[in-house]
Amino acid sequence: RLPPRERRVPAASPSLPSPSPSPPVNSAGQLPAAVPGINLAAGMQRLGGKAALYLRLLHDLVRDSAAIPAAIRQSLAAGQTEEARHQIHSLKGSAANLSAEDLQMAATAVEKAIREGRLGEIELLLSDLERALTQVAVSVARIDAGESAASA
């Protein structure tokens, strides 16, 4: 063990992405009262009231989920039902953790249909999922713009 004055802090790894800047939150450090599709109060409670963190995670959800419906279609077309179920299960969990309730419900319906082998219903359910994803993306954009459901 090195004495305290000789300890070295390893340099940051150049392969790691730099953290993204904190997303905008109103001057009081709070989110709007309501936006469609997201229970902001419940999400904030889960994250201990950390509005900037919550909004960053919502941005991540929007970014990371955009291609999931197409990926599920592709997996199912290739007969990879378990892969499709895994993809939707992950999305459902992320939506639930962030209180994106409409998205969670749509993902639950897709997951259940896959699990039960009701593949004839999948296209309609994936359309519902895409609408819920769009709703979350629009709501996150409204938060960024400082709008709420009342001003929409």
C-alpha positions as a Markdown table, in Angstrom:
| # | Residue | x | y | z |
|---|---|---|---|---|
| 1 | Arg | 0.0 | 0.0 | 0.0 |
| 2 | Leu | 1.3 | 3.4 | -1.0 |
| 3 | Pro | 1.4 | 6.2 | 1.5 |
| 4 | Pro | -1.4 | 8.8 | 0.9 |
| 5 | Arg | 0.8 | 11.4 | -0.8 |
| 6 | Glu | 2.0 | 8.8 | -3.3 |
| 7 | Arg | -1.3 | 7.3 | -4.3 |
| 8 | Arg | -2.1 | 7.7 | -7.9 |
| 9 | Val | -5.5 | 8.2 | -9.4 |
| 10 | Pro | -5.9 | 6.3 | -12.6 |
| 11 | Ala | -6.5 | 8.4 | -15.7 |
| 12 | Ala | -10.0 | 8.3 | -17.2 |
| 13 | Ser | -10.4 | 5.6 | -19.8 |
| 14 | Pro | -10.6 | 7.2 | -23.3 |
| 15 | Ser | -13.0 | 4.5 | -24.4 |
| 16 | Leu | -15.7 | 5.5 | -21.9 |
| 17 | Pro | -18.2 | 8.0 | -23.1 |
| 18 | Ser | -18.2 | 11.3 | -21.4 |
| 19 | Pro | -21.3 | 12.0 | -19.2 |
| 20 | Ser | -23.9 | 13.9 | -21.0 |
| 21 | Pro | -24.8 | 17.3 | -19.6 |
| 22 | Ser | -27.8 | 17.5 | -17.3 |
| 23 | Pro | -31.1 | 17.9 | -19.1 |
| 24 | Pro | -33.0 | 21.1 | -18.5 |
| 25 | Val | -35.1 | 21.4 | -15.4 |
| 26 | Asn | -37.0 | 24.5 | -14.4 |
| 27 | Ser | -35.3 | 27.1 | -12.2 |
| 28 | Ala | -36.7 | 25.5 | -9.0 |
| 29 | Gly | -35.1 | 22.2 | -10.0 |
| 30 | Gln | -38.5 | 20.6 | -10.5 |
| 31 | Leu | -40.4 | 19.0 | -13.4 |
| 32 | Pro | -43.8 | 20.1 | -14.5 |
| 33 | Ala | -46.9 | 18.9 | -12.6 |
| 34 | Ala | -48.0 | 16.5 | -15.4 |
| 35 | Val | -47.3 | 15.3 | -18.9 |
| 36 | Pro | -49.2 | 12.6 | -20.9 |
| 37 | Gly | -48.1 | 9.0 | -20.4 |
| 38 | Ile | -45.7 | 9.6 | -17.5 |
| 39 | Asn | -46.5 | 9.7 | -13.8 |
| 40 | Leu | -43.9 | 12.3 | -12.9 |
| 41 | Ala | -44.7 | 12.3 | -9.2 |
| 42 | Ala | -44.2 | 8.5 | -8.9 |
| 43 | Gly | -41.0 | 8.6 | -11.0 |
| 44 | Met | -39.6 | 11.4 | -8.9 |
| 45 | Gln | -40.4 | 9.5 | -5.7 |
| 46 | Arg | -38.5 | 6.5 | -7.0 |
| 47 | Leu | -35.5 | 8.6 | -7.7 |
| 48 | Gly | -35.5 | 10.5 | -4.4 |
| 49 | Gly | -36.7 | 13.7 | -6.0 |
| 50 | Lys | -33.6 | 14.0 | -8.3 |
| 51 | Ala | -35.2 | 15.8 | -11.2 |
| 52 | Ala | -32.1 | 16.1 | -13.4 |
| 53 | Leu | -31.4 | 12.4 | -13.0 |
| 54 | Tyr | -35.0 | 11.4 | -13.7 |
| 55 | Leu | -35.1 | 13.5 | -16.9 |
| 56 | Arg | -31.8 | 12.1 | -18.0 |
| 57 | Leu | -33.1 | 8.6 | -17.5 |
| 58 | Leu | -36.3 | 9.5 | -19.5 |
| 59 | His | -34.1 | 10.7 | -22.3 |
| 60 | Asp | -32.2 | 7.5 | -22.2 |
| 61 | Leu | -35.4 | 5.5 | -22.3 |
| 62 | Val | -36.6 | 7.4 | -25.4 |
| 63 | Arg | -33.3 | 7.0 | -27.2 |
| 64 | Asp | -32.8 | 3.4 | -26.3 |
| 65 | Ser | -36.3 | 2.3 | -27.0 |
| 66 | Ala | -36.9 | 3.8 | -30.4 |
| 67 | Ala | -35.8 | 0.7 | -32.3 |
| 68 | Ile | -37.4 | -1.9 | -30.1 |
| 69 | Pro | -40.6 | -2.4 | -32.0 |
| 70 | Ala | -38.7 | -3.1 | -35.3 |
| 71 | Ala | -36.2 | -5.4 | -33.4 |
| 72 | Ile | -39.2 | -7.4 | -32.0 |
| 73 | Arg | -40.7 | -7.7 | -35.5 |
| 74 | Gln | -37.4 | -8.9 | -36.9 |
| 75 | Ser | -36.9 | -11.4 | -34.0 |
| 76 | Leu | -40.4 | -12.8 | -34.5 |
| 77 | Ala | -39.9 | -13.0 | -38.3 |
| 78 | Ala | -36.7 | -15.0 | -37.7 |
| 79 | Gly | -38.5 | -17.3 | -35.3 |
| 80 | Gln | -36.6 | -15.9 | -32.3 |
| 81 | Thr | -39.6 | -15.7 | -29.9 |
| 82 | Glu | -37.5 | -15.8 | -26.8 |
| 83 | Glu | -35.3 | -12.9 | -28.0 |
| 84 | Ala | -38.5 | -10.9 | -28.8 |
| 85 | Arg | -39.8 | -11.6 | -25.3 |
| 86 | His | -36.6 | -10.6 | -23.7 |
| 87 | Gln | -36.5 | -7.3 | -25.7 |
| 88 | Ile | -40.1 | -6.4 | -24.7 |
| 89 | His | -39.6 | -7.5 | -21.1 |
| 90 | Ser | -36.6 | -5.1 | -20.7 |
| 91 | Leu | -38.6 | -2.2 | -22.2 |
| 92 | Lys | -41.5 | -3.0 | -19.8 |
| 93 | Gly | -39.1 | -2.9 | -16.8 |
| 94 | Ser | -37.5 | 0.4 | -17.9 |
| 95 | Ala | -40.9 | 2.0 | -18.4 |
| 96 | Ala | -42.1 | 0.7 | -15.1 |
| 97 | Asn | -39.0 | 2.0 | -13.2 |
| 98 | Leu | -39.5 | 5.5 | -14.7 |
| 99 | Ser | -43.3 | 5.5 | -14.3 |
| 100 | Ala | -44.0 | 5.7 | -18.1 |
| 101 | Glu | -47.3 | 4.0 | -17.3 |
| 102 | Asp | -48.9 | 3.9 | -20.8 |
| 103 | Leu | -45.6 | 2.5 | -22.3 |
| 104 | Gln | -45.5 | -0.1 | -19.5 |
| 105 | Met | -49.0 | -1.2 | -20.2 |
| 106 | Ala | -48.4 | -1.4 | -24.0 |
| 107 | Ala | -45.2 | -3.4 | -23.4 |
| 108 | Thr | -47.0 | -5.7 | -21.0 |
| 109 | Ala | -49.7 | -6.5 | -23.6 |
| 110 | Val | -47.0 | -7.3 | -26.2 |
| 111 | Glu | -45.1 | -9.5 | -23.8 |
| 112 | Lys | -48.2 | -11.4 | -22.8 |
| 113 | Ala | -49.2 | -12.0 | -26.4 |
| 114 | Ile | -45.7 | -13.3 | -27.2 |
| 115 | Arg | -45.6 | -15.5 | -24.1 |
| 116 | Glu | -49.1 | -16.9 | -24.9 |
| 117 | Gly | -48.2 | -17.5 | -28.6 |
| 118 | Arg | -50.9 | -15.0 | -29.8 |
| 119 | Leu | -48.6 | -13.8 | -32.6 |
| 120 | Gly | -51.5 | -12.9 | -34.9 |
| 121 | Glu | -52.2 | -10.0 | -32.5 |
| 122 | Ile | -48.6 | -8.7 | -32.3 |
| 123 | Glu | -48.8 | -6.2 | -35.2 |
| 124 | Leu | -51.7 | -4.3 | -33.6 |
| 125 | Leu | -50.0 | -4.4 | -30.2 |
| 126 | Leu | -46.7 | -3.2 | -31.6 |
| 127 | Ser | -48.6 | -0.3 | -33.2 |
| 128 | Asp | -50.0 | 0.5 | -29.7 |
| 129 | Leu | -46.4 | 0.2 | -28.3 |
| 130 | Glu | -45.1 | 2.7 | -31.0 |
| 131 | Arg | -47.8 | 5.2 | -30.1 |
| 132 | Ala | -46.9 | 4.9 | -26.4 |
| 133 | Leu | -43.2 | 5.4 | -27.3 |
| 134 | Thr | -44.1 | 8.5 | -29.3 |
| 135 | Gln | -46.2 | 9.8 | -26.4 |
| 136 | Val | -43.2 | 9.4 | -24.0 |
| 137 | Ala | -40.9 | 11.1 | -26.5 |
| 138 | Val | -43.3 | 14.0 | -27.0 |
| 139 | Ser | -43.8 | 14.4 | -23.2 |
| 140 | Val | -40.0 | 14.4 | -22.6 |
| 141 | Ala | -39.7 | 17.1 | -25.3 |
| 142 | Arg | -42.5 | 19.1 | -23.5 |
| 143 | Ile | -40.5 | 18.8 | -20.2 |
| 144 | Asp | -37.4 | 20.1 | -22.0 |
| 145 | Ala | -39.4 | 23.0 | -23.4 |
| 146 | Gly | -40.8 | 23.8 | -19.9 |
| 147 | Glu | -44.4 | 22.8 | -20.8 |
| 148 | Ser | -46.9 | 20.7 | -18.8 |
| 149 | Ala | -50.0 | 18.9 | -19.8 |
| 150 | Ala | -52.0 | 22.0 | -18.9 |
| 151 | Ser | -50.1 | 24.1 | -21.4 |
| 152 | Ala | -50.1 | 21.5 | -24.2 |
